[in-house]
């Protein structure tokens, strides 16, 4: 199997028919991220971008690619990591993040659930609670990412969601009939509120598998272990379904993303709610009290 340049190919993209060698593959990854950023004006001159880095492959690939781009275009980068307090898992990943940041010369900031909110996740899971660990974890993490990005003086929050994450989320929200969430996962951001930092997803058109190949071929040190509390059954079913469909029809995931993107602009405008400020903590919220304060009260 050979690349169009004549070198030995390391990857075959079934959805496009391309066979690419290491050099052409790496170039195409950077070009695709650049194209998405340009197409939707995700990053502009002199932006200060916080990158949410968990230590997994997607967020670290994002950090490495944005670092490359920031050497040519004027924008600043800070790596932001949330320590949920999961012993034996997140502590290892944080060390991986720190080594990557040192290598790239990027400032790294870590904020923990325990210090900022009072409880590490390991303690929350032992409590008598109504929802899954991921529900508390997700709400608290999004809350801290937004708050800390703003406090660090950054105007964008970049997250490592890949194509697989995006199409799973789109299909999940659609099947659940959750239209308000359905309108929230699009290619570009809509400015909602001065305390709500716009989230950008420069990797949303990159399949998960290609992030793995990019990390391996660029010797990026990533943490491959999985969270001991993971197991969102519904998402796992959707993932399996989409992978099966993709095997039969290799353009399935891209087609779903393109269809969604076409209706996103209509949805987002009609569903964008005016956010209020939480009566307890002052952070942006849809109701009177934010989900984080509500959960903390319950715990
Ligand atoms: Fe948190 Fe769930 Fe992710 Fe674990 S799998 S880090 S509990 S959201
Ligand atoms: Zn609050």
Short mmCIF file of C-alpha atoms in Angstrom, two decimals, residues 5-114:
data_model
loop_
_atom_site.label_atom_id
_atom_site.label_comp_id
_atom_site.label_asym_id
_atom_site.label_seq_id
_atom_site.Cartn_x
_atom_site.Cartn_y
_atom_site.Cartn_z
CA UNK A 5 3.90 10.57 -3.07
CA UNK A 6 5.36 7.06 -3.59
CA UNK A 7 6.29 6.32 0.05
CA UNK A 8 4.89 3.42 2.05
CA UNK A 9 1.43 4.27 3.44
CA UNK A 10 0.70 4.02 7.17
CA UNK A 11 -3.05 4.62 6.94
CA UNK A 12 -5.94 3.91 4.60
CA UNK A 13 -8.94 6.22 4.90
CA UNK A 14 -11.88 4.07 3.86
CA UNK A 15 -14.21 7.08 3.75
CA UNK A 16 -12.14 8.92 1.13
CA UNK A 17 -10.06 6.15 -0.45
CA UNK A 18 -6.76 7.94 0.43
CA UNK A 19 -3.64 6.01 1.37
CA UNK A 20 -1.15 8.21 3.18
CA UNK A 21 2.46 7.94 4.30
CA UNK A 22 3.47 9.35 7.69
CA UNK A 23 4.53 12.74 6.31
CA UNK A 24 1.45 13.25 4.11
CA UNK A 25 -0.83 12.02 6.92
CA UNK A 26 0.63 14.49 9.44
CA UNK A 27 0.34 17.33 6.94
CA UNK A 28 -3.25 16.44 6.16
CA UNK A 29 -4.13 16.42 9.89
CA UNK A 30 -2.73 19.93 10.37
CA UNK A 31 -4.42 21.16 7.16
CA UNK A 32 -7.80 19.80 8.25
CA UNK A 33 -7.61 21.45 11.67
CA UNK A 34 -6.51 24.71 10.05
CA UNK A 35 -9.41 24.50 7.61
CA UNK A 36 -12.01 24.02 10.37
CA UNK A 37 -10.53 26.90 12.38
CA UNK A 38 -10.61 29.20 9.33
CA UNK A 39 -13.99 28.12 8.05
CA UNK A 40 -15.74 28.92 11.33
CA UNK A 41 -13.34 31.64 12.63
CA UNK A 42 -12.74 29.53 15.74
CA UNK A 43 -9.49 31.29 16.64
CA UNK A 44 -8.71 34.88 15.74
CA UNK A 45 -5.63 37.06 15.93
CA UNK A 46 -4.43 37.66 19.52
CA UNK A 47 -6.94 35.27 21.08
CA UNK A 48 -5.97 33.70 24.40
CA UNK A 49 -6.96 30.06 24.16
CA UNK A 50 -7.26 27.68 27.10
CA UNK A 51 -6.98 24.07 26.00
CA UNK A 52 -8.84 21.57 28.19
CA UNK A 53 -6.23 18.82 28.52
CA UNK A 54 -7.17 15.59 30.28
CA UNK A 55 -4.05 13.62 29.39
CA UNK A 56 -5.89 11.42 26.87
CA UNK A 57 -4.99 11.19 23.18
CA UNK A 58 -7.54 13.69 21.82
CA UNK A 59 -6.74 16.61 24.10
CA UNK A 60 -2.98 16.08 23.78
CA UNK A 61 -3.12 15.82 19.99
CA UNK A 62 -5.13 19.06 20.04
CA UNK A 63 -2.53 20.74 22.26
CA UNK A 64 0.36 19.66 19.99
CA UNK A 65 -1.40 20.78 16.81
CA UNK A 66 -2.48 24.14 18.27
CA UNK A 67 1.08 24.72 19.48
CA UNK A 68 2.32 24.18 15.90
CA UNK A 69 -0.29 26.62 14.56
CA UNK A 70 0.46 29.22 17.26
CA UNK A 71 4.05 29.41 16.02
CA UNK A 72 2.77 30.82 12.72
CA UNK A 73 -0.36 32.71 13.77
CA UNK A 74 -0.49 35.09 16.73
CA UNK A 75 -2.53 33.53 19.52
CA UNK A 76 -1.65 32.42 23.08
CA UNK A 77 -2.14 28.99 24.64
CA UNK A 78 -2.59 27.76 28.21
CA UNK A 79 -3.25 24.12 29.16
CA UNK A 80 -6.08 23.71 31.68
CA UNK A 81 -6.57 20.41 33.49
CA UNK A 82 -9.31 19.48 35.92
CA UNK A 83 -8.34 16.98 38.58
CA UNK A 84 -11.60 15.19 39.40
CA UNK A 85 -9.93 13.25 42.21
CA UNK A 86 -9.83 9.72 40.76
CA UNK A 87 -6.93 7.92 42.40
CA UNK A 88 -4.72 5.83 40.17
CA UNK A 89 -6.22 7.35 37.03
CA UNK A 90 -6.31 11.14 36.86
CA UNK A 91 -3.13 11.57 38.98
CA UNK A 92 -1.18 9.57 36.37
CA UNK A 93 -2.74 11.54 33.51
CA UNK A 94 -1.84 14.86 35.17
CA UNK A 95 1.84 13.90 35.19
CA UNK A 96 1.55 13.07 31.46
CA UNK A 97 -0.01 16.49 30.81
CA UNK A 98 2.78 18.24 32.74
CA UNK A 99 5.52 16.46 30.76
CA UNK A 100 3.86 17.39 27.47
CA UNK A 101 3.50 21.03 28.53
CA UNK A 102 7.16 21.20 29.57
CA UNK A 103 8.18 19.75 26.22
CA UNK A 104 6.06 22.27 24.32
CA UNK A 105 6.82 25.24 26.58
CA UNK A 106 3.15 25.80 27.45
CA UNK A 107 1.91 27.02 30.83
CA UNK A 108 -0.06 24.29 32.60
CA UNK A 109 -2.75 24.92 35.23
CA UNK A 110 -4.47 22.23 37.28
CA UNK A 111 -7.60 22.77 39.41
CA UNK A 112 -9.18 20.08 41.55
CA UNK A 113 -12.76 19.23 42.47
CA UNK A 114 -11.58 18.83 46.06
#
